Amino acid sequence: MLPTTSLKKHMRGSQAASVEGVMQGLMKKAIPALFFMTAMTVCDASETRPNVIIIYGDDVGYNDVGAYGCKLIPTPNLDRLATEGRRFTDGHCAAATCTPSRYSLLTGSMGFRKRGIQILQGDAKMAIDPDQFTLADIFKQAGYATGVIGKWHLGFGDGKGPIDWNNEVRPGPLELGFDESFLLPSTNDRVPSVYLDGYRVPNLDPKDPIRISFLGPIPPDVPGTRYPDGRKNPEAMTYYRNTHGHNNSVINGIGRIGYMVGGKSALFKDEEVTDKLMERTRKFIGAHKDKPFFLFYSSQDIHVPRAPHPRFQGKTGLGYRGDAMVALDWVVGEVMAELEKHRIADKTMIIFSSDNGPVYDDGYEDGTVVKTSKEEVDQGHDASGPYRGGKYQIYEGGSRVPFIIRWPAGIKPGVSDALVSQVDLLASFAKWFNVQIPNRMAVDSRDTMGTFLGKNGDGSKILLKETRFHLAIRQQNWKYIESIDKPDQKAQLYNLANDAGEASNLIDQQPEKARELSALLAKYRKQGLAR
């Protein structure tokens, strides 16, 4: 039998192209054993394991959901999910920004372990190597159909040349264990403003080829549809004005990061993206309703530019951000309804969480209330709830996010204050499905499935968190923060048991605890949490 890493390479190669030479010989030897093992696993999975859907919100704060205390945004579907499932009050993503959190969720390794895993541009090389073991690989080996729909933002290609959006765009998620993909290639505020269906941009006119640039305007002699330059023609930004950085190519009246030429027939319409993603989600669930499936639904809501469908506009008094949260709640309701339609709700696990905490004005004047004073927060909406900070920040508000798991046939409803992290989903499912994690892979992921299923309250005694400039370690209620870019900057120490808002830095009062946690941070930064 081939090692897991080798099998993974062969399985992906057979999806992408014919295997030649010695690879064919290896496959012939491996297939009988692989088929036998997979057949047994599929049988077990279909009888005792649920379908799994991860609904991944974007910039959703702890207090953006009614079940977590929100009063001003109606989220009846998420509240129902929480009531019928396990609601974690100390659940975390791995980072306070999107790309490293997504990387950690899918690989079981912290983003700082790989150079350059920060917020990626729209033309970035794929952050996850094709040989890297992923969460999707676990489900593949367990006999599941696998799919990813929505915002990707983990790059494409091998970095050996620019991405050619007019031909096959690969490698991508189909090389990472996913059978199907329908994506926003980057983020909705970055070009290219198109979908990617499998390897290709749908509805693309070959006579209007796509070209993008993040280094400056595209020369005028490059053929293709020209879009206004928001810096030279700010009046073209008719949807709403930009505040910083989102004023390059203007598409659908919205300024973007980066320049784009061509692809007019393939452009997505911002107000219709949520409906389009939901349409593909229904199709995926319907196509795989009779066998185990894993779906990673990665929402663009409530990331900027916030452009909820008109039927959601005005549903809150919080501008487009609050309205986009209503749209995301609608998505959750539609997923549950689709499962009920096919009578598979009881045997489907839904995991809802977010890639990082909330952000308000993030490049656009979209009517979002910005926290500027305590009085305004009291009168408006504090998306971080009782926690300090939000997106981009190392404090609790940057990574403590809604974390709900519902599986009617297997999880007793309730509330848990256990410390849990998205990075542990990979090892938890691997152990549950008896799938071996290859050596040197998923180095920060640990099996906490018992806690996820509500069988115990153990959770994780230690977890790591990151931003571009900071690393932090949580040891139960103790939290220690170090600066990456300024090693001489004073460290921070908080006891969250009596200081949830991280207002009192105890670094001088508790030097022994600070030294203990500093040593632990150095240890786990080097070796990984899984060891």
XYZ file of C-alpha atoms in Angstrom:
531
model
C 0.000 0.000 0.000
C 1.362 3.443 -0.859
C 1.852 6.049 1.891
C -1.007 8.506 2.296
C 0.943 11.344 0.701
C 1.697 9.260 -2.383
C -1.887 8.116 -2.717
C -2.984 11.721 -2.506
C -0.718 12.704 -5.370
C -1.955 9.835 -7.538
C -5.622 10.488 -6.821
C -5.246 14.133 -7.752
C -3.222 13.321 -10.817
C -5.918 11.001 -12.092
C -8.417 13.829 -11.770
C -6.300 16.344 -13.631
C -4.603 14.324 -16.385
C -3.578 10.832 -17.400
C -0.752 9.333 -15.337
C 2.228 8.203 -17.372
C 5.190 5.840 -17.058
C 6.109 4.672 -13.624
C 3.146 6.478 -12.117
C 0.824 4.156 -14.041
C 2.595 1.162 -12.623
C 2.350 2.454 -9.099
C -1.329 3.178 -9.528
C -2.026 -0.340 -10.797
C -0.458 -1.745 -7.662
C -2.219 0.713 -5.370
C -5.755 0.715 -6.795
C -6.968 -2.737 -5.600
C -6.001 -2.066 -1.985
C -7.197 1.505 -2.187
C -10.550 0.436 -3.633
C -11.033 -2.152 -0.899
C -10.216 0.314 1.883
C -12.336 3.071 0.347
C -15.303 0.750 -0.146
C -15.246 -0.234 3.524
C -14.922 3.402 4.563
C -17.763 4.527 2.311
C -20.041 1.875 3.764
C -19.149 2.935 7.297
C -19.514 6.638 6.487
C -22.913 6.257 4.860
C -24.249 4.300 7.826
C -22.717 6.066 10.825
C -21.222 9.386 9.724
C -23.074 12.521 8.704
C -22.835 14.677 5.657
C -20.817 17.753 6.650
C -21.393 21.363 5.561
C -19.131 24.150 6.796
C -20.745 27.563 6.350
C -17.893 30.033 6.692
C -18.874 33.642 7.256
C -16.560 36.492 6.327
C -15.814 39.196 8.937
C -18.689 38.004 11.134
C -18.220 39.158 14.715
C -19.159 37.405 17.929
C -22.090 39.770 18.468
C -23.404 39.710 14.891
C -25.652 36.723 15.728
C -28.726 36.873 17.931
C -27.790 33.723 19.827
C -24.583 35.481 20.904
C -26.342 38.609 22.133
C -27.072 40.660 19.017
C -30.229 42.778 19.334
C -30.199 44.839 16.146
C -29.702 42.244 13.378
C -32.410 39.602 12.951
C -30.768 36.187 12.539
C -33.616 33.683 13.074
C -31.976 30.886 11.086
C -28.648 31.110 12.857
C -30.491 31.327 16.159
C -32.382 28.164 15.263
C -29.109 26.483 14.314
C -27.689 27.437 17.707
C -30.788 26.287 19.592
C -30.795 22.921 17.828
C -27.036 22.459 17.999
C -23.955 23.048 20.110
C -23.101 26.719 20.599
C -19.523 27.437 21.642
C -18.873 30.689 23.500
C -15.058 30.412 23.310
C -14.668 29.304 19.677
C -11.846 30.701 17.551
C -10.440 31.007 14.090
C -6.655 30.774 13.878
C -6.010 34.334 12.728
C -7.582 37.770 12.718
C -7.443 37.950 8.904
C -8.996 35.799 6.225
C -6.237 34.064 4.242
C -4.313 32.605 7.209
C -7.555 31.502 8.878
C -8.695 29.703 5.710
C -5.256 28.178 5.316
C -5.304 26.893 8.902
C -8.844 25.522 8.632
C -8.010 23.516 5.511
C -4.468 22.404 6.423
C -4.437 22.134 10.216
C -1.308 24.318 10.346
C -0.968 27.926 11.443
C -0.481 30.394 8.625
C 2.750 31.861 10.014
C 4.465 28.548 9.330
C 4.438 29.277 5.616
C 6.069 32.432 4.346
C 3.743 34.911 2.723
C 0.457 33.614 4.119
C -1.147 36.992 4.627
C -4.020 38.709 2.795
C -3.359 37.573 -0.778
C -3.754 39.629 -3.912
C -6.033 38.410 -6.669
C -3.124 37.074 -8.742
C -1.295 35.290 -5.921
C 0.207 31.818 -6.190
C -1.827 29.098 -4.472
C -1.031 29.214 -0.763
C -1.621 25.492 -0.220
C 0.774 23.214 -2.081
C -0.887 20.426 -4.104
C 1.057 17.860 -2.051
C -0.217 19.297 1.217
C -2.750 17.238 3.160
C -6.096 18.988 3.580
C -9.456 18.697 5.282
C -10.968 17.832 1.899
C -8.509 14.924 1.557
C -9.860 13.404 4.750
C -13.392 13.370 3.409
C -12.197 12.044 0.040
C -10.439 9.137 1.720
C -13.557 8.495 3.797
C -15.592 8.101 0.618
C -17.303 11.489 0.549
C -18.094 13.658 -2.462
C -16.397 16.993 -1.826
C -17.130 20.526 -2.981
C -16.196 24.130 -2.294
C -18.475 27.051 -3.166
C -17.862 30.740 -2.540
C -14.924 32.942 -1.668
C -11.556 31.193 -2.101
C -8.803 33.763 -1.453
C -6.062 31.137 -1.255
C -4.511 31.770 -4.652
C -4.095 29.734 -7.822
C -1.295 28.413 -9.955
C 2.255 27.337 -9.236
C 3.795 30.800 -9.294
C 5.954 30.037 -12.332
C 4.110 32.628 -14.404
C 1.101 34.929 -14.319
C -2.333 33.340 -14.039
C -4.047 33.069 -17.415
C -7.705 33.665 -16.625
C -8.650 32.966 -20.244
C -7.665 29.290 -20.148
C -7.579 26.615 -17.454
C -6.688 28.084 -14.065
C -4.750 25.442 -12.179
C -3.641 24.195 -9.746
C -6.504 25.151 -7.478
C -8.925 23.485 -5.057
C -9.458 20.549 -7.429
C -5.836 19.635 -6.661
C -6.512 19.857 -2.923
C -9.106 17.117 -2.477
C -12.204 18.883 -3.790
C -14.228 17.218 -6.561
C -16.148 20.367 -7.491
C -15.599 24.088 -7.087
C -17.499 27.261 -7.905
C -15.662 30.281 -6.618
C -14.999 33.943 -6.285
C -11.281 33.576 -7.064
C -10.077 36.128 -4.530
C -12.296 38.564 -2.633
C -15.183 40.579 -3.968
C -13.213 43.804 -3.522
C -10.290 42.587 -5.664
C -10.121 41.886 -9.365
C -10.878 39.724 -11.286
C -14.583 40.314 -10.649
C -15.664 36.978 -12.132
C -16.603 33.472 -11.042
C -14.393 30.436 -11.542
C -16.279 27.214 -12.279
C -13.830 24.364 -11.898
C -10.834 25.421 -13.942
C -12.497 28.049 -16.124
C -14.181 31.449 -15.975
C -17.766 30.877 -17.182
C -19.398 33.046 -19.870
C -16.067 34.490 -20.949
C -15.928 35.912 -24.470
C -12.588 34.871 -26.016
C -12.649 38.104 -28.009
C -12.588 40.051 -24.733
C -9.781 38.367 -22.759
C -9.092 39.114 -19.105
C -5.922 40.807 -17.939
C -5.334 42.000 -14.368
C -2.616 43.968 -12.621
C -1.849 44.925 -9.034
C 1.235 46.921 -9.967
C -0.489 49.789 -11.748
C -2.831 50.600 -14.638
C -2.813 48.258 -17.624
C -1.282 49.868 -20.741
C -3.850 51.279 -23.189
C -2.655 49.056 -26.029
C -3.775 45.888 -24.188
C -7.023 44.720 -25.865
C -10.256 44.245 -23.942
C -13.069 46.138 -22.286
C -11.753 49.128 -20.345
C -13.146 50.014 -16.934
C -12.898 53.464 -15.327
C -9.891 54.220 -13.144
C -11.305 55.297 -9.792
C -8.322 57.477 -9.034
C -8.760 59.507 -12.197
C -12.536 59.247 -12.381
C -13.926 59.072 -8.840
C -17.360 59.991 -10.175
C -17.506 56.490 -11.713
C -17.888 55.023 -8.214
C -21.650 55.431 -8.176
C -22.625 52.599 -5.795
C -20.778 54.296 -2.950
C -17.510 56.129 -2.551
C -14.244 54.521 -1.512
C -12.442 55.723 1.610
C -9.041 54.125 1.093
C -7.406 51.737 -1.323
C -10.457 50.588 -3.283
C -10.208 52.967 -6.206
C -8.533 51.176 -9.098
C -10.800 49.572 -11.712
C -14.439 50.534 -11.160
C -16.757 47.616 -11.906
C -20.531 47.730 -11.350
C -20.053 51.246 -9.975
C -17.761 49.938 -7.201
C -14.046 50.636 -6.965
C -11.801 47.573 -6.643
C -8.286 46.768 -5.523
C -6.278 46.146 -8.687
C -6.815 46.817 -12.355
C -8.766 44.681 -14.809
C -9.270 44.767 -18.555
C -11.667 42.509 -20.475
C -14.114 39.863 -19.301
C -17.233 42.034 -19.486
C -19.568 39.129 -20.311
C -18.198 37.127 -17.345
C -18.485 39.790 -14.637
C -20.435 38.904 -11.529
C -23.145 41.277 -10.329
C -22.438 42.116 -6.704
C -26.061 42.148 -5.557
C -26.633 38.698 -7.101
C -23.562 36.855 -5.785
C -25.280 35.397 -2.712
C -28.154 34.050 -4.819
C -25.740 32.589 -7.369
C -23.722 30.803 -4.706
C -26.908 29.479 -3.129
C -28.104 28.224 -6.520
C -24.923 26.157 -6.869
C -25.247 24.948 -3.279
C -28.736 23.591 -3.911
C -27.429 21.863 -7.014
C -24.566 20.258 -5.091
C -26.772 19.029 -2.246
C -29.372 17.655 -4.659
C -26.755 15.847 -6.734
C -25.188 14.146 -3.692
C -28.172 13.655 -1.409
C -27.983 9.852 -1.642
C -24.326 9.492 -0.608
C -22.040 11.147 1.940
C -20.840 14.616 0.982
C -18.663 17.396 2.365
C -19.349 20.985 1.311
C -17.251 24.000 2.239
C -19.572 26.960 1.664
C -17.413 30.054 1.986
C -19.635 33.133 1.986
C -18.578 36.557 0.740
C -21.100 38.087 3.147
C -20.384 40.343 5.039
C -17.051 41.292 3.457
C -16.732 44.589 1.578
C -17.971 45.766 -0.823
C -21.249 45.057 0.900
C -23.919 44.926 -1.746
C -26.834 42.855 -0.437
C -29.645 42.037 -2.811
C -32.360 44.741 -2.755
C -34.709 42.384 -0.910
C -32.326 42.548 2.083
C -31.578 46.254 1.934
C -33.081 48.221 4.797
C -33.728 45.154 6.959
C -31.597 46.680 9.722
C -30.742 50.181 10.800
C -27.043 49.396 10.455
C -26.470 50.078 6.784
C -25.318 47.526 4.246
C -23.200 45.631 6.784
C -26.204 44.741 8.918
C -28.292 43.991 5.823
C -25.587 41.699 4.452
C -25.670 39.791 7.737
C -29.403 39.262 7.176
C -28.502 37.849 3.746
C -26.015 35.447 5.332
C -28.669 34.311 7.787
C -30.940 33.685 4.792
C -28.244 31.420 3.336
C -28.220 29.356 6.523
C -31.989 29.018 6.338
C -31.869 28.001 2.683
C -29.268 25.310 3.407
C -31.412 23.894 6.217
C -34.502 23.996 3.998
C -32.701 22.164 1.207
C -31.612 19.431 3.610
C -35.156 19.100 4.885
C -36.461 18.973 1.313
C -34.287 15.924 0.632
C -34.968 14.435 4.090
C -31.300 14.426 5.065
C -31.309 17.151 7.736
C -30.975 14.697 10.617
C -27.899 13.067 9.110
C -26.133 16.282 8.122
C -23.733 18.186 10.349
C -23.679 21.957 9.798
C -20.717 23.896 11.183
C -21.047 27.673 11.191
C -18.204 30.023 11.988
C -16.225 32.980 10.613
C -12.745 33.624 9.262
C -12.082 36.534 11.636
C -13.801 39.158 13.715
C -15.690 42.225 12.524
C -14.583 45.291 10.623
C -16.611 48.412 9.885
C -15.302 50.940 7.366
C -12.952 48.753 5.338
C -12.541 50.835 2.225
C -16.040 52.029 1.374
C -18.556 54.583 2.612
C -21.383 52.062 2.794
C -23.354 53.461 5.708
C -21.845 51.196 8.354
C -21.773 52.761 11.798
C -18.161 53.114 12.897
C -17.415 52.817 16.604
C -16.041 56.199 17.620
C -17.261 56.546 21.188
C -18.832 54.573 23.995
C -22.073 56.486 23.501
C -22.246 55.487 19.850
C -21.594 51.838 20.684
C -24.343 51.913 23.316
C -26.772 53.363 20.785
C -25.620 51.240 17.864
C -24.080 47.846 17.348
C -20.802 46.524 18.736
C -20.100 43.458 16.588
C -17.331 42.218 18.924
C -19.715 42.143 21.889
C -17.816 42.257 25.181
C -14.461 41.594 23.538
C -11.738 44.012 22.537
C -10.722 44.580 18.926
C -11.785 43.007 15.669
C -10.360 42.091 12.292
C -6.575 42.641 11.977
C -6.163 42.740 15.784
C -4.705 40.129 18.132
C -7.303 40.757 20.832
C -10.238 38.426 21.441
C -12.564 40.331 19.133
C -10.280 39.476 16.225
C -10.622 35.709 16.530
C -13.363 34.804 19.003
C -16.247 34.303 16.615
C -19.582 32.476 16.417
C -18.963 28.717 16.401
C -22.018 26.474 16.098
C -22.299 22.770 15.247
C -25.669 21.140 14.582
C -26.165 17.441 13.849
C -29.661 16.391 14.954
C -28.889 12.665 14.947
C -25.607 12.955 16.816
C -25.253 16.127 18.896
C -27.347 17.033 21.908
C -28.217 20.746 21.875
C -26.488 22.919 24.433
C -23.986 25.654 25.174
C -20.286 25.008 25.789
C -17.631 27.326 27.197
C -14.831 24.968 26.114
C -11.897 26.544 24.288
C -12.106 25.294 20.681
C -10.445 26.225 17.413
C -11.119 25.731 13.721
C -7.570 24.447 13.265
C -8.581 21.316 15.203
C -11.330 20.288 12.793
C -8.868 18.497 10.515
C -7.370 16.178 13.133
C -10.791 15.649 14.711
C -12.329 14.379 11.474
C -9.192 12.401 10.628
C -9.380 10.525 13.936
C -13.137 10.042 13.590
C -12.798 8.557 10.107
C -9.628 6.649 10.961
C -7.676 8.521 8.270
C -3.961 8.811 8.889
C -2.419 12.279 8.748
C 0.938 12.153 6.921
C 4.083 13.053 8.796
C 4.873 16.753 9.065
C 1.334 17.686 8.042
C -1.379 19.419 10.106
C 1.185 20.214 12.800
C -1.207 22.368 14.853
C -4.357 20.251 14.635
C -5.531 18.057 17.527
C -8.457 15.710 17.993
C -11.187 17.518 19.942
C -14.116 15.718 18.335
C -15.476 14.703 21.731
C -15.939 18.383 22.570
C -17.356 19.224 19.151
C -19.938 16.444 19.595
C -20.806 17.550 23.124
C -19.489 14.372 24.738
C -17.022 16.260 26.911
C -16.026 19.813 27.742
C -12.277 19.336 27.446
C -11.633 21.461 24.371
C -8.085 22.659 23.792
C -5.969 23.618 26.789
C -3.675 25.633 24.519
C -4.235 27.485 21.274
C -2.260 29.918 19.142
C -3.551 33.023 17.389
C -1.904 35.309 14.872
C -2.029 38.577 13.031
C 0.503 40.030 10.651
C 2.332 41.673 13.539
C 1.531 39.581 16.612
C 1.401 36.047 17.967
C -0.622 35.064 20.999
C -1.094 31.972 23.108
C -4.187 31.066 25.100
C -3.754 28.768 28.089
C -7.307 28.355 29.268
C -8.174 31.881 30.511
C -4.640 33.229 30.376
C -3.539 35.059 27.245
C -0.029 36.199 26.344
C 0.799 38.382 23.309
C 4.139 39.044 21.656
C 5.007 41.385 18.795
C 6.536 39.836 15.655
C 7.715 42.947 13.840
C 8.950 44.738 16.972
C 10.550 42.130 19.282
C 11.418 44.805 21.836
C 7.812 45.942 22.140
C 6.375 45.252 25.564
C 4.496 41.964 25.746
C 0.930 41.743 27.018
C -0.666 39.400 29.537
C -4.352 39.155 30.347
C -6.514 37.025 32.600
C -9.757 36.655 30.654
C -11.529 35.084 33.622
C -11.999 38.536 35.153
C -10.935 40.760 32.240
C -12.740 39.585 29.107
C -12.195 42.991 27.499
C -8.392 42.792 27.891
C -8.225 46.166 29.602
C -5.563 45.423 32.236
C -2.121 44.312 31.045
C -0.677 42.162 33.856
C 2.787 41.790 32.345
C 4.442 43.643 35.251
C 2.257 42.187 38.003
C 2.577 38.537 36.884
C 6.187 38.096 35.633
C 6.355 34.361 36.387
C 3.176 33.631 34.430
C 4.454 35.786 31.585
C 7.734 33.845 31.444
C 5.843 30.531 31.513
C 3.603 31.506 28.611
C 6.468 33.085 26.660
C 8.338 29.776 26.880
C 5.252 27.832 25.820
C 4.693 30.168 22.879
C 8.296 29.679 21.748
C 7.951 25.904 22.137
C 4.737 25.521 20.174
C 5.786 28.085 17.594
C 8.736 25.832 16.831
C 7.246 22.344 17.062
C 3.527 22.788 16.480
C 0.593 22.197 18.787
C -0.083 18.665 17.576
C 3.059 17.366 19.259
